[in-house]
Amino acid sequence: QQQVKQSPQSLIVQKGGISIINCAYENTAFDYFPWYQQFPGKGPALLIAIRPDVSEKKEGRFTISFNKSAKQFSLHIMDSQPGDSATYFCAAKGAGSYQLTFGKGTKLSVIP
Amino acid sequence: SAVISQKPSRDICQRGTSLTIQCQVDSQVTMMFWYRQQPGQSLTLIATANQGSEATYESGFVIDKFPISRPNLTFSTLTVSNMSPEDSSIYLCSVVKQYEQYFGPGTRLTVT
């Protein structure tokens, strides 16, 4: 499977700040890019997802920005809260398949 | 979305024994996946389990070690056979529903 590169590995943000997590991919056949949020001891929860025909998608405080030419996408968390402290995984799905390729994850800590 | 439950939620097992993990979904789904997540790591796909066909295993995973059953559209089991400490991980089932992939809460396995 093609790799999805995620950065940073860890991130510390003050309450009220913006958290930004970046992912890059190589396989141009990917056609769906979800983000998952995982709290300790829990399974990953689907947070937000985007398709490559859209450059941005916003749901509440969470926004995905997608740059098809650069093969990059990012998650922005506005007004970050301590309750957002979790590990975030980006992923990508190949066309004609439901298998996901995951990034290595970003551990976000939002401090008061 | 999909509501997914897994049993057991956690277990501590002796080396050389086997453990069967159950995954139950609240609605009928065609596609079901089993993942492994080692401590602090990303998710690795073990196999795809579609009802009515043999499970398809990813590179590095074999049926003798991880036999899977999929007797109907709401249930699947994954067995971890002849366990060693290297099998200590979180095992997650996931399903595709309306093109989105949802994860169960995971089974935390410790092998001593």
Coordinates of N, CA and C in Angstrom, one line a residue:
Chain A
Q1 N 0.8 -1.2 0.0 CA 0.0 0.0 0.0 C 0.9 1.2 0.0
Q2 N 0.4 2.3 -0.7 CA 1.1 3.5 -0.7 C 1.1 4.2 0.7
Q3 N 2.1 4.9 1.0 CA 2.2 5.5 2.3 C 1.5 6.8 2.4
V4 N 1.0 7.2 3.5 CA 0.5 8.5 3.9 C 1.4 9.0 5.0
K5 N 2.0 10.1 4.7 CA 2.9 10.7 5.7 C 2.2 11.8 6.5
Q6 N 2.3 11.7 7.8 CA 1.6 12.6 8.7 C 2.6 13.3 9.6
S7 N 2.3 14.6 9.8 CA 3.2 15.4 10.7 C 2.4 16.5 11.4
P8 N 2.7 16.9 12.6 CA 3.8 16.4 13.4 C 3.4 15.1 14.1
Q9 N 4.4 14.5 14.8 CA 4.1 13.3 15.6 C 3.4 13.7 16.8
S10 N 3.7 14.8 17.4 CA 3.0 15.3 18.6 C 2.9 16.8 18.5
L11 N 1.9 17.4 19.2 CA 1.6 18.8 19.1 C 1.0 19.3 20.4
I12 N 1.5 20.4 20.9 CA 1.0 21.0 22.1 C 0.5 22.3 21.7
V13 N -0.8 22.6 22.0 CA -1.5 23.8 21.7 C -2.1 24.4 22.9
Q14 N -2.1 25.7 23.1 CA -2.8 26.3 24.2 C -4.3 26.4 23.9
K15 N -5.1 26.3 24.9 CA -6.5 26.4 24.8 C -6.9 27.7 24.1
G16 N -7.8 27.5 23.1 CA -8.2 28.6 22.3 C -7.4 28.8 21.0
G17 N -6.3 28.1 20.9 CA -5.4 28.2 19.7 C -5.9 27.3 18.6
I18 N -5.2 27.4 17.5 CA -5.5 26.6 16.3 C -4.5 25.4 16.2
S19 N -5.0 24.2 16.1 CA -4.2 23.0 15.9 C -4.2 22.6 14.4
I20 N -3.0 22.4 13.9 CA -2.9 22.1 12.5 C -2.1 20.8 12.3
I21 N -2.7 19.8 11.7 CA -2.0 18.5 11.4 C -2.0 18.3 9.9
N22 N -0.8 17.9 9.4 CA -0.7 17.8 7.9 C -0.4 16.4 7.5
C23 N -0.9 16.1 6.3 CA -0.7 14.7 5.7 C -0.3 14.9 4.2
A24 N 0.5 14.0 3.7 CA 0.9 14.0 2.3 C 0.8 12.6 1.8
Y25 N 0.4 12.5 0.5 CA 0.3 11.2 -0.1 C 1.0 11.2 -1.5
E26 N 1.2 10.0 -2.0 CA 1.8 9.9 -3.3 C 0.9 9.3 -4.4
N27 N 0.0 8.4 -3.9 CA -0.9 7.7 -4.9 C -2.0 8.6 -5.3
T28 N -2.0 9.0 -6.6 CA -3.0 9.8 -7.1 C -4.3 9.1 -7.3
A29 N -4.4 7.8 -7.1 CA -5.6 7.0 -7.2 C -6.4 7.1 -5.9
F30 N -5.9 7.7 -4.9 CA -6.7 7.9 -3.6 C -7.9 8.8 -4.0
D31 N -9.1 8.5 -3.5 CA -10.2 9.3 -3.8 C -11.1 9.7 -2.6
Y32 N -10.6 9.5 -1.4 CA -11.3 9.8 -0.2 C -10.4 9.9 1.0
F33 N -10.5 11.0 1.8 CA -9.5 11.3 2.8 C -10.2 11.6 4.1
P34 N -10.3 10.6 5.0 CA -11.0 10.8 6.3 C -9.9 11.1 7.4
W35 N -10.4 11.8 8.4 CA -9.6 12.0 9.6 C -10.4 11.2 10.8
Y36 N -9.6 10.6 11.6 CA -10.1 9.9 12.8 C -9.5 10.5 14.0
Q37 N -10.3 10.5 15.1 CA -9.9 10.9 16.4 C -10.0 9.7 17.4
Q38 N -8.9 9.5 18.1 CA -8.9 8.4 19.0 C -8.5 8.8 20.4
F39 N -9.4 8.6 21.4 CA -9.0 8.8 22.8 C -8.4 7.5 23.4
P40 N -7.6 7.6 24.4 CA -7.0 6.4 25.0 C -8.1 5.4 25.4
G41 N -7.8 4.2 25.0 CA -8.7 3.1 25.4 C -10.0 3.0 24.5
K42 N -10.0 3.8 23.5 CA -11.2 3.8 22.6 C -10.8 3.5 21.2
G43 N -11.8 3.1 20.4 CA -11.5 2.9 19.0 C -11.5 4.3 18.2
P44 N -10.9 4.3 17.0 CA -10.9 5.6 16.3 C -12.3 6.0 15.9
A45 N -12.6 7.2 16.0 CA -14.0 7.8 15.6 C -13.8 8.7 14.4
L46 N -14.6 8.4 13.4 CA -14.6 9.2 12.2 C -15.0 10.7 12.5
L47 N -14.1 11.6 12.2 CA -14.2 13.0 12.5 C -14.8 13.8 11.4
I48 N -14.1 13.7 10.3 CA -14.5 14.5 9.1 C -13.8 13.9 7.9
A49 N -14.3 14.0 6.7 CA -13.7 13.5 5.5 C -13.9 14.4 4.3
I50 N -13.1 14.2 3.3 CA -13.1 15.0 2.1 C -12.8 14.2 0.9
R51 N -13.4 14.6 -0.2 CA -13.1 14.0 -1.5 C -12.2 15.0 -2.3
P52 N -11.4 14.6 -3.3 CA -10.5 15.5 -3.9 C -11.1 16.5 -4.9
D53 N -12.4 16.5 -5.1 CA -13.0 17.5 -5.9 C -13.4 18.7 -5.1
V54 N -13.1 18.7 -3.8 CA -13.4 19.8 -2.9 C -12.1 20.3 -2.3
S55 N -11.9 21.6 -2.2 CA -10.7 22.1 -1.6 C -10.7 22.3 -0.1
E56 N -12.0 22.4 0.4 CA -12.1 22.6 1.9 C -13.5 22.1 2.3
K57 N -13.5 21.6 3.6 CA -14.7 21.1 4.2 C -14.7 21.5 5.6
K58 N -15.7 22.1 6.1 CA -15.8 22.6 7.5 C -16.9 21.9 8.2
E59 N -16.7 21.4 9.4 CA -17.7 20.9 10.3 C -17.5 21.4 11.7
G60 N -18.2 22.4 12.1 CA -18.0 23.0 13.4 C -16.6 23.6 13.5
R61 N -15.8 23.2 14.5 CA -14.5 23.8 14.7 C -13.4 23.0 13.9
F62 N -13.8 22.0 13.1 CA -12.9 21.2 12.4 C -13.0 21.5 10.9
T63 N -11.8 21.7 10.3 CA -11.8 22.0 8.8 C -10.7 21.2 8.2
I64 N -11.0 20.6 7.0 CA -10.0 19.9 6.2 C -9.7 20.8 5.0
S65 N -8.4 21.1 4.8 CA -8.0 21.8 3.6 C -7.3 20.7 2.7
F66 N -7.6 20.8 1.4 CA -7.1 19.8 0.5 C -6.5 20.5 -0.7
N67 N -5.2 20.1 -1.0 CA -4.5 20.6 -2.1 C -4.1 19.5 -3.0
K68 N -4.9 19.3 -4.1 CA -4.8 18.2 -5.0 C -3.4 18.2 -5.7
S69 N -3.0 19.4 -6.2 CA -1.8 19.5 -7.0 C -0.6 19.1 -6.1
A70 N -0.6 19.5 -4.8 CA 0.5 19.3 -4.0 C 0.4 17.9 -3.3
K71 N -0.8 17.2 -3.5 CA -1.0 15.9 -2.8 C -0.9 16.0 -1.3
Q72 N -1.5 17.1 -0.8 CA -1.5 17.3 0.7 C -2.9 17.6 1.2
F73 N -3.1 17.3 2.4 CA -4.3 17.7 3.1 C -4.0 17.9 4.6
S74 N -4.8 18.7 5.2 CA -4.6 19.1 6.6 C -5.8 19.2 7.4
L75 N -5.7 19.0 8.7 CA -6.8 19.2 9.6 C -6.5 20.4 10.5
H76 N -7.5 21.3 10.5 CA -7.4 22.5 11.4 C -8.5 22.4 12.4
I77 N -8.0 22.5 13.7 CA -9.0 22.6 14.8 C -8.9 24.0 15.4
M78 N -10.0 24.7 15.2 CA -10.1 26.1 15.7 C -10.5 26.1 17.1
D79 N -10.1 27.1 17.8 CA -10.5 27.3 19.2 C -10.3 25.9 20.0
S80 N -9.1 25.4 19.9 CA -8.8 24.1 20.5 C -9.1 24.1 22.0
Q81 N -9.7 23.0 22.4 CA -10.1 22.8 23.8 C -9.4 21.6 24.4
P82 N -9.2 21.6 25.8 CA -8.6 20.4 26.4 C -9.3 19.1 26.0
G83 N -10.6 19.1 25.8 CA -11.3 17.9 25.4 C -10.9 17.4 24.0
D84 N -10.2 18.2 23.2 CA -9.7 17.8 21.9 C -8.5 17.0 22.0
S85 N -7.9 16.9 23.2 CA -6.6 16.2 23.4 C -6.9 14.7 23.1
A86 N -6.2 14.2 22.1 CA -6.4 12.9 21.6 C -5.3 12.6 20.5
T87 N -5.4 11.4 19.9 CA -4.5 11.1 18.8 C -5.4 11.2 17.5
Y88 N -4.8 11.9 16.5 CA -5.5 12.1 15.3 C -4.8 11.3 14.2
F89 N -5.6 10.6 13.4 CA -5.0 9.9 12.3 C -5.7 10.4 11.0
C90 N -4.8 10.7 10.0 CA -5.3 10.9 8.6 C -5.3 9.5 7.9
A91 N -6.1 9.4 6.9 CA -6.2 8.2 6.1 C -6.5 8.5 4.7
A92 N -6.3 7.5 3.8 CA -6.7 7.7 2.4 C -7.2 6.4 1.9
K93 N -8.2 6.5 1.0 CA -8.8 5.3 0.4 C -8.6 5.3 -1.1
G94 N -8.2 4.1 -1.6 CA -8.0 4.0 -3.1 C -9.3 3.9 -3.8
A95 N -9.4 4.4 -5.0 CA -10.6 4.2 -5.9 C -10.9 2.8 -6.1
G96 N -12.2 2.4 -6.0 CA -12.6 1.0 -6.2 C -12.3 0.1 -5.0
S97 N -11.9 0.7 -3.9 CA -11.5 -0.1 -2.7 C -12.1 0.6 -1.5
Y98 N -12.3 -0.2 -0.4 CA -12.7 0.4 0.8 C -11.5 0.3 1.8
Q99 N -10.4 -0.2 1.4 CA -9.3 -0.3 2.4 C -8.7 1.1 2.6
L100 N -8.4 1.4 3.9 CA -7.8 2.7 4.2 C -6.3 2.5 4.5
T101 N -5.5 3.5 4.1 CA -4.1 3.6 4.4 C -4.0 4.7 5.4
F102 N -3.4 4.4 6.6 CA -3.4 5.4 7.7 C -2.0 6.1 7.8
G103 N -2.1 7.3 8.2 CA -0.8 8.0 8.7 C -0.5 7.4 10.0
K104 N 0.7 7.9 10.5 CA 1.2 7.3 11.8 C 0.6 7.9 13.0
G105 N -0.2 9.0 12.8 CA -0.9 9.6 14.0 C -0.2 10.8 14.6
T106 N -1.0 11.7 15.1 CA -0.5 12.9 15.8 C -1.1 13.0 17.2
K107 N -0.3 13.0 18.2 CA -0.9 13.1 19.6 C -1.0 14.6 19.9
L108 N -2.2 15.1 20.1 CA -2.5 16.5 20.3 C -2.8 16.6 21.8
S109 N -2.1 17.6 22.4 CA -2.4 18.0 23.8 C -2.7 19.4 23.8
V110 N -3.9 19.7 24.3 CA -4.4 21.1 24.5 C -4.3 21.5 25.9
I111 N -3.4 22.5 26.2 CA -3.2 22.8 27.6 C -4.0 24.1 28.0
P112 N -4.5 24.1 29.2 CA -5.3 25.3 29.6 C -4.5 26.6 29.6
Chain B
S1 N -24.4 6.3 10.9 CA -23.2 5.6 11.5 C -23.6 4.2 11.8
A2 N -22.6 3.5 12.4 CA -22.8 2.1 12.8 C -22.4 2.0 14.3
V3 N -23.1 1.2 15.0 CA -22.8 0.9 16.4 C -22.1 -0.5 16.4
I4 N -20.9 -0.6 16.9 CA -20.1 -1.8 16.8 C -19.7 -2.1 18.3
S5 N -19.9 -3.4 18.6 CA -19.4 -3.8 19.9 C -18.4 -5.0 19.7
Q6 N -17.5 -5.1 20.7 CA -16.5 -6.1 20.6 C -16.4 -6.8 22.0
K7 N -16.2 -8.1 21.9 CA -15.9 -8.9 23.1 C -14.7 -9.8 23.0
P8 N -13.9 -9.9 24.0 CA -13.9 -9.2 25.2 C -13.3 -7.8 25.0
S9 N -13.4 -6.9 25.9 CA -12.8 -5.6 25.8 C -11.3 -5.6 26.0
R10 N -10.9 -6.5 26.9 CA -9.5 -6.7 27.2 C -9.3 -8.1 27.7
D11 N -8.1 -8.6 27.6 CA -7.8 -10.0 28.1 C -6.3 -10.1 28.3
I12 N -5.9 -10.9 29.3 CA -4.5 -11.2 29.5 C -4.4 -12.7 29.3
C13 N -3.6 -13.1 28.3 CA -3.5 -14.6 28.0 C -2.1 -15.1 28.1
Q14 N -2.0 -16.4 28.3 CA -0.7 -17.1 28.4 C -0.2 -17.3 27.0
R15 N 1.1 -17.3 26.9 CA 1.8 -17.7 25.6 C 1.4 -19.0 25.2
G16 N 1.1 -19.2 23.9 CA 0.8 -20.5 23.3 C -0.7 -20.8 23.3
T17 N -1.5 -20.0 23.9 CA -3.0 -20.2 23.9 C -3.6 -19.4 22.7
S18 N -4.9 -19.5 22.6 CA -5.6 -18.8 21.5 C -6.7 -18.0 22.1
L19 N -7.1 -16.9 21.5 CA -8.2 -16.0 21.9 C -9.1 -15.7 20.7
T20 N -10.4 -15.8 20.9 CA -11.3 -15.4 19.8 C -12.0 -14.1 20.2
I21 N -11.9 -13.2 19.3 CA -12.5 -11.9 19.5 C -13.8 -11.8 18.7
Q22 N -14.9 -11.3 19.3 CA -16.1 -11.2 18.6 C -16.4 -9.7 18.3
C23 N -17.1 -9.5 17.1 CA -17.5 -8.2 16.6 C -18.9 -8.3 16.2
Q24 N -19.7 -7.4 16.8 CA -21.2 -7.4 16.5 C -21.5 -6.0 16.0
V25 N -22.3 -5.9 14.9 CA -22.7 -4.7 14.4 C -24.2 -4.5 14.5
D26 N -24.7 -3.3 14.7 CA -26.2 -3.1 14.9 C -27.0 -3.2 13.6
S27 N -26.4 -3.3 12.5 CA -27.1 -3.4 11.2 C -26.3 -4.3 10.2
Q28 N -26.9 -4.7 9.2 CA -26.3 -5.6 8.2 C -25.3 -4.8 7.4
V29 N -24.1 -5.3 7.3 CA -23.0 -4.6 6.5 C -22.3 -5.7 5.7
T30 N -21.9 -5.3 4.5 CA -21.2 -6.2 3.6 C -19.8 -6.3 4.0
M31 N -19.1 -5.2 4.1 CA -17.7 -5.2 4.3 C -17.3 -5.0 5.7
M32 N -16.4 -5.8 6.2 CA -15.9 -5.8 7.6 C -14.4 -6.0 7.5
F33 N -13.7 -5.3 8.3 CA -12.2 -5.4 8.4 C -11.8 -5.6 9.8
W34 N -10.6 -6.3 9.9 CA -9.9 -6.5 11.2 C -8.6 -5.8 11.1
Y35 N -8.3 -4.9 12.1 CA -7.1 -4.2 12.2 C -6.3 -4.5 13.5
R36 N -5.0 -4.3 13.5 CA -4.2 -4.4 14.7 C -3.6 -3.0 14.9
Q37 N -3.5 -2.7 16.2 CA -2.9 -1.4 16.6 C -2.0 -1.7 17.8
Q38 N -0.7 -1.7 17.5 CA 0.3 -1.9 18.6 C 0.4 -0.6 19.4
P39 N 0.8 -0.8 20.7 CA 0.8 0.4 21.6 C 1.5 1.6 21.0
G40 N 0.7 2.7 21.0 CA 1.3 4.0 20.5 C 1.5 4.0 19.0
Q41 N 1.0 3.1 18.3 CA 1.2 3.0 16.8 C -0.1 3.3 16.0
S42 N 0.1 3.2 14.7 CA -1.0 3.4 13.8 C -1.8 2.1 13.6
L43 N -2.7 2.1 12.7 CA -3.5 0.9 12.5 C -3.0 0.1 11.3
T44 N -2.9 -1.2 11.4 CA -2.5 -2.0 10.4 C -3.6 -3.0 10.0
L45 N -4.0 -3.1 8.8 CA -5.0 -4.0 8.3 C -4.5 -5.4 8.4
I46 N -5.3 -6.3 9.0 CA -5.0 -7.7 9.1 C -5.7 -8.4 7.9
A47 N -7.0 -8.2 7.8 CA -7.8 -8.9 6.7 C -9.1 -8.2 6.5
T48 N -9.6 -8.5 5.3 CA -11.0 -8.1 5.0 C -11.9 -9.3 5.0
A49 N -13.0 -9.2 5.7 CA -13.9 -10.3 5.9 C -15.3 -10.0 5.4
N50 N -15.6 -10.5 4.2 CA -16.9 -10.2 3.6 C -17.7 -11.5 3.7
Q51 N -19.0 -11.3 4.0 CA -19.9 -12.5 4.2 C -20.0 -13.3 2.9
G52 N -19.9 -14.6 3.0 CA -20.1 -15.4 1.9 C -18.8 -15.7 1.1
S53 N -17.7 -15.2 1.6 CA -16.4 -15.5 0.9 C -15.3 -15.6 1.9
E54 N -14.2 -16.2 1.5 CA -13.1 -16.4 2.4 C -12.5 -15.0 2.7
A55 N -11.9 -14.9 3.9 CA -11.3 -13.6 4.3 C -10.0 -13.4 3.4
T56 N -9.7 -12.2 3.1 CA -8.5 -11.8 2.4 C -7.5 -11.2 3.3
Y57 N -6.3 -11.8 3.4 CA -5.3 -11.4 4.3 C -4.3 -10.5 3.7
E58 N -3.8 -9.5 4.5 CA -2.8 -8.6 4.0 C -1.4 -9.3 4.2
S59 N -0.4 -8.7 3.5 CA 0.9 -9.2 3.6 C 1.4 -9.3 5.1
G60 N 1.9 -10.4 5.5 CA 2.4 -10.5 6.8 C 1.4 -11.1 7.8
F61 N 0.2 -11.4 7.3 CA -0.8 -12.0 8.2 C -1.3 -13.3 7.4
V62 N -1.4 -14.4 8.2 CA -1.8 -15.6 7.6 C -3.0 -16.2 8.3
I63 N -3.8 -17.0 7.6 CA -5.0 -17.6 8.1 C -4.8 -18.5 9.3
D64 N -3.7 -19.3 9.3 CA -3.4 -20.2 10.4 C -3.2 -19.4 11.7
K65 N -2.7 -18.2 11.6 CA -2.4 -17.4 12.8 C -3.6 -16.6 13.2
F66 N -4.4 -16.1 12.2 CA -5.5 -15.2 12.4 C -6.8 -15.7 11.7
P67 N -7.3 -16.9 12.0 CA -8.5 -17.3 11.4 C -9.7 -16.4 11.6
I68 N -10.5 -16.2 10.6 CA -11.6 -15.3 10.7 C -12.9 -16.0 10.3
S69 N -13.9 -15.8 11.0 CA -15.2 -16.3 10.5 C -16.2 -15.1 10.3
R70 N -17.1 -15.3 9.3 CA -18.1 -14.2 9.0 C -19.4 -14.9 8.7
P71 N -20.1 -15.4 9.7 CA -21.2 -16.3 9.5 C -22.4 -15.5 8.9
N72 N -22.5 -14.2 9.2 CA -23.7 -13.4 8.7 C -23.3 -12.0 8.6
L73 N -24.2 -11.1 8.2 CA -23.9 -9.7 7.9 C -23.8 -8.8 9.1
T74 N -23.9 -9.4 10.3 CA -23.8 -8.5 11.5 C -22.7 -9.0 12.5
F75 N -22.0 -10.1 12.1 CA -21.1 -10.7 13.1 C -19.9 -11.2 12.5
S76 N -18.8 -11.1 13.2 CA -17.5 -11.8 12.7 C -16.7 -12.1 14.0
T77 N -15.8 -13.0 13.8 CA -14.8 -13.3 14.8 C -13.4 -13.4 14.2
L78 N -12.5 -13.0 15.1 CA -11.0 -13.1 14.7 C -10.4 -13.9 15.9
T79 N -9.7 -14.9 15.5 CA -8.9 -15.7 16.5 C -7.5 -15.4 16.4
V80 N -6.8 -15.1 17.5 CA -5.4 -15.0 17.5 C -4.8 -16.3 18.1
S81 N -4.1 -17.0 17.3 CA -3.7 -18.4 17.6 C -2.3 -18.5 18.1
N82 N -2.0 -19.5 19.0 CA -0.7 -19.7 19.4 C 0.0 -18.4 19.7
M83 N -0.5 -17.7 20.7 CA -0.1 -16.4 20.9 C 1.3 -16.3 21.5
S84 N 2.0 -15.2 21.2 CA 3.3 -14.8 21.8 C 3.2 -13.4 22.3
P85 N 4.2 -13.0 23.1 CA 4.1 -11.6 23.6 C 4.0 -10.5 22.4
E86 N 4.6 -10.9 21.3 CA 4.5 -9.9 20.1 C 3.1 -9.7 19.6
D87 N 2.2 -10.5 20.0 CA 0.8 -10.4 19.6 C 0.0 -9.4 20.5
S88 N 0.7 -8.9 21.6 CA 0.1 -7.9 22.4 C -0.2 -6.7 21.7
S89 N -1.5 -6.4 21.5 CA -2.0 -5.2 20.7 C -3.4 -5.0 21.0
I90 N -3.9 -3.9 20.4 CA -5.4 -3.7 20.3 C -5.8 -4.2 19.0
Y91 N -6.9 -5.0 19.0 CA -7.5 -5.6 17.8 C -8.8 -4.9 17.6
L92 N -9.0 -4.3 16.4 CA -10.2 -3.5 16.1 C -10.9 -4.1 14.9
C93 N -12.2 -4.2 15.0 CA -13.0 -4.5 13.8 C -13.6 -3.2 13.3
S94 N -13.8 -3.1 12.0 CA -14.4 -1.9 11.4 C -15.4 -2.4 10.3
V95 N -16.3 -1.5 10.0 CA -17.3 -1.8 9.0 C -17.5 -0.6 8.1
V96 N -17.9 -0.9 6.8 CA -18.2 0.2 5.9 C -19.7 0.3 5.9
K97 N -20.2 1.5 6.1 CA -21.7 1.8 6.0 C -21.8 3.1 5.3
Q98 N -22.6 3.1 4.2 CA -22.8 4.3 3.4 C -21.5 5.0 3.1
Y99 N -20.5 4.2 2.6 CA -19.2 4.6 2.1 C -18.3 5.1 3.2
E100 N -18.7 5.2 4.5 CA -17.9 5.6 5.5 C -17.4 4.4 6.3
Q101 N -16.2 4.4 6.9 CA -15.7 3.3 7.7 C -15.7 3.7 9.2
Y102 N -16.3 2.7 10.0 CA -16.5 3.0 11.4 C -15.8 1.8 12.1
F103 N -15.3 2.2 13.3 CA -14.5 1.3 14.1 C -15.2 0.9 15.4
G104 N -14.9 -0.4 15.8 CA -15.4 -0.8 17.1 C -14.5 -0.2 18.2
P105 N -14.8 -0.5 19.5 CA -14.0 0.0 20.6 C -12.7 -0.7 20.8
G106 N -12.5 -1.8 20.2 CA -11.2 -2.5 20.3 C -11.2 -3.6 21.4
T107 N -10.3 -4.5 21.2 CA -10.0 -5.5 22.2 C -8.5 -5.4 22.6
R108 N -8.2 -5.1 23.8 CA -6.8 -4.9 24.2 C -6.3 -6.3 24.7
L109 N -5.4 -6.8 24.0 CA -4.8 -8.1 24.3 C -3.4 -8.0 24.9
T110 N -3.2 -8.6 26.0 CA -1.8 -8.7 26.6 C -1.4 -10.2 26.7
V111 N -0.3 -10.5 26.1 CA 0.2 -11.9 26.1 C 1.4 -12.0 27.0
T112 N 1.3 -12.9 28.1 CA 2.4 -13.0 29.0 C 3.2 -14.3 28.8

